[in-house]
Amino acid sequence: MNMKKSTAALLFAAITMMSAMPADQVITKEDGMDVVNTTTLGQKVTGYIGTTPLKIYIKRNKVVKIAALRNQETPKYFAKVKKGLLTKWNGKKVKEASKMKVDAVTGATYSSKAFIKNVQLGLDYYQHHKH
């Protein structure tokens, strides 16, 4: 096989694989709720050590809960973030929750700010892309 044919074959395979992927992997369904995963949305949002991806669970246009996904933040400090922030948006309508001004947790400022930014990114994305 010559170089042009192999390049064309690789390109075709890549396009075929991409077209087989779901159109939106950011918003999925789980237990009757829309779930926004901020892993790709917040790729550039870093805490003290790295990214702080979240899952935001939404039902009937209200935030049900937020779950922190695996990250590289120091567990001791990220535990403070989770204790101080995980439930701040619960029960709020998405539009209201996306506009909330939430303070960072003392002693875990970088991780808190990244967490808050991920929530905002996820809620904004949901408002513009909900099914």
One Martini backbone bead per residue (centre of mass of N, CA, C, O) as a GRO file, in nm:
protein
  131
    1MET     BB    1   0.097   0.036   0.023
    2ASN     BB    2   0.070   0.350  -0.012
    3MET     BB    3   0.080   0.650   0.145
    4LYS     BB    4  -0.193   0.767   0.050
    5LYS     BB    5  -0.368   0.519   0.120
    6SER     BB    6  -0.297   0.501   0.424
    7THR     BB    7  -0.392   0.784   0.499
    8ALA     BB    8  -0.683   0.750   0.402
    9ALA     BB    9  -0.750   0.509   0.584
   10LEU     BB   10  -0.700   0.652   0.853
   11LEU     BB   11  -0.899   0.882   0.814
   12PHE     BB   12  -1.150   0.707   0.779
   13ALA     BB   13  -1.132   0.565   1.054
   14ALA     BB   14  -1.151   0.820   1.229
   15ILE     BB   15  -1.425   0.921   1.124
   16THR     BB   16  -1.586   0.667   1.192
   17MET     BB   17  -1.533   0.672   1.499
   18MET     BB   18  -1.647   0.958   1.554
   19SER     BB   19  -1.941   0.899   1.443
   20ALA     BB   20  -1.993   0.671   1.674
   21MET     BB   21  -2.004   0.882   1.872
   22PRO     BB   22  -2.144   1.056   2.085
   23ALA     BB   23  -2.240   1.382   2.068
   24ASP     BB   24  -2.289   1.382   2.401
   25GLN     BB   25  -2.075   1.337   2.693
   26VAL     BB   26  -2.168   1.549   2.910
   27ILE     BB   27  -2.470   1.459   2.875
   28THR     BB   28  -2.653   1.240   3.077
   29LYS     BB   29  -2.820   0.951   3.198
   30GLU     BB   30  -2.941   0.901   3.549
   31ASP     BB   31  -3.194   0.805   3.723
   32GLY     BB   32  -3.370   1.042   3.568
   33MET     BB   33  -3.114   1.217   3.516
   34ASP     BB   34  -2.916   1.474   3.455
   35VAL     BB   35  -2.561   1.456   3.362
   36VAL     BB   36  -2.286   1.659   3.433
   37ASN     BB   37  -1.963   1.643   3.288
   38THR     BB   38  -1.650   1.829   3.352
   39THR     BB   39  -1.395   1.703   3.226
   40THR     BB   40  -1.392   1.868   2.948
   41LEU     BB   41  -1.477   2.155   3.034
   42GLY     BB   42  -1.234   2.159   3.281
   43GLN     BB   43  -0.936   2.124   3.162
   44LYS     BB   44  -0.838   2.439   3.251
   45VAL     BB   45  -0.927   2.375   3.546
   46THR     BB   46  -0.739   2.450   3.836
   47GLY     BB   47  -0.607   2.383   4.117
   48TYR     BB   48  -0.334   2.312   4.290
   49ILE     BB   49  -0.268   2.047   4.091
   50GLY     BB   50  -0.553   2.013   3.929
   51THR     BB   51  -0.820   1.887   3.828
   52THR     BB   52  -1.201   1.916   3.915
   53PRO     BB   53  -1.413   1.705   3.851
   54LEU     BB   54  -1.771   1.671   3.780
   55LYS     BB   55  -2.105   1.590   3.890
   56ILE     BB   56  -2.427   1.701   3.774
   57TYR     BB   57  -2.745   1.671   3.914
   58ILE     BB   58  -3.056   1.682   3.720
   59LYS     BB   59  -3.404   1.774   3.804
   60ARG     BB   60  -3.632   1.969   3.688
   61ASN     BB   61  -3.418   2.212   3.679
   62LYS     BB   62  -3.259   2.086   3.933
   63VAL     BB   63  -3.035   2.054   4.176
   64VAL     BB   64  -2.946   1.764   4.348
   65LYS     BB   65  -2.628   1.705   4.289
   66ILE     BB   66  -2.274   1.679   4.377
   67ALA     BB   67  -1.985   1.517   4.231
   68ALA     BB   68  -1.673   1.413   4.286
   69LEU     BB   69  -1.404   1.341   4.106
   70ARG     BB   70  -1.124   1.235   4.021
   71ASN     BB   71  -0.816   1.361   4.171
   72GLN     BB   72  -0.500   1.546   4.273
   73GLU     BB   73  -0.576   1.649   4.526
   74THR     BB   74  -0.550   1.701   4.846
   75PRO     BB   75  -0.746   1.525   5.048
   76LYS     BB   76  -0.763   1.712   5.298
   77TYR     BB   77  -0.853   1.969   5.128
   78PHE     BB   78  -1.084   1.845   4.957
   79ALA     BB   79  -1.264   1.780   5.199
   80LYS     BB   80  -1.330   2.076   5.260
   81VAL     BB   81  -1.468   2.136   4.995
   82LYS     BB   82  -1.693   1.927   5.014
   83LYS     BB   83  -1.810   2.023   5.284
   84GLY     BB   84  -1.855   2.334   5.181
   85LEU     BB   85  -1.991   2.273   4.862
   86LEU     BB   86  -2.172   2.030   4.761
   87THR     BB   87  -2.468   2.170   4.874
   88LYS     BB   88  -2.512   2.471   4.770
   89TRP     BB   89  -2.703   2.387   4.496
   90ASN     BB   90  -2.920   2.240   4.622
   91GLY     BB   91  -3.251   2.297   4.486
   92LYS     BB   92  -3.168   2.468   4.257
   93LYS     BB   93  -3.205   2.636   3.995
   94VAL     BB   94  -3.003   2.654   3.735
   95LYS     BB   95  -3.003   2.959   3.688
   96GLU     BB   96  -2.952   3.037   3.983
   97ALA     BB   97  -2.696   2.862   4.033
   98SER     BB   98  -2.515   2.997   3.804
   99LYS     BB   99  -2.527   3.293   3.977
  100MET     BB  100  -2.381   3.219   4.216
  101LYS     BB  101  -2.208   3.339   4.504
  102VAL     BB  102  -1.919   3.161   4.600
  103ASP     BB  103  -1.713   3.084   4.848
  104ALA     BB  104  -1.426   2.994   4.945
  105VAL     BB  105  -1.237   2.775   5.118
  106THR     BB  106  -1.062   2.783   5.384
  107GLY     BB  107  -0.748   2.629   5.299
  108ALA     BB  108  -0.885   2.580   4.977
  109THR     BB  109  -0.885   2.788   4.738
  110TYR     BB  110  -0.804   2.655   4.465
  111SER     BB  111  -1.003   2.417   4.479
  112SER     BB  112  -1.259   2.585   4.513
  113LYS     BB  113  -1.245   2.753   4.253
  114ALA     BB  114  -1.252   2.507   4.066
  115PHE     BB  115  -1.519   2.394   4.159
  116ILE     BB  116  -1.695   2.643   4.098
  117LYS     BB  117  -1.622   2.660   3.795
  118ASN     BB  118  -1.738   2.381   3.722
  119VAL     BB  119  -2.024   2.441   3.795
  120GLN     BB  120  -2.065   2.678   3.602
  121LEU     BB  121  -1.997   2.527   3.341
  122GLY     BB  122  -2.213   2.303   3.370
  123LEU     BB  123  -2.466   2.488   3.388
  124ASP     BB  124  -2.423   2.642   3.126
  125TYR     BB  125  -2.423   2.401   2.940
  126TYR     BB  126  -2.703   2.298   3.010
  127GLN     BB  127  -2.866   2.550   2.917
  128HIS     BB  128  -2.750   2.511   2.602
  129HIS     BB  129  -2.788   2.154   2.587
  130LYS     BB  130  -3.042   2.054   2.657
  131HIS     BB  131  -3.284   1.799   2.568
   0.00000   0.00000   0.00000
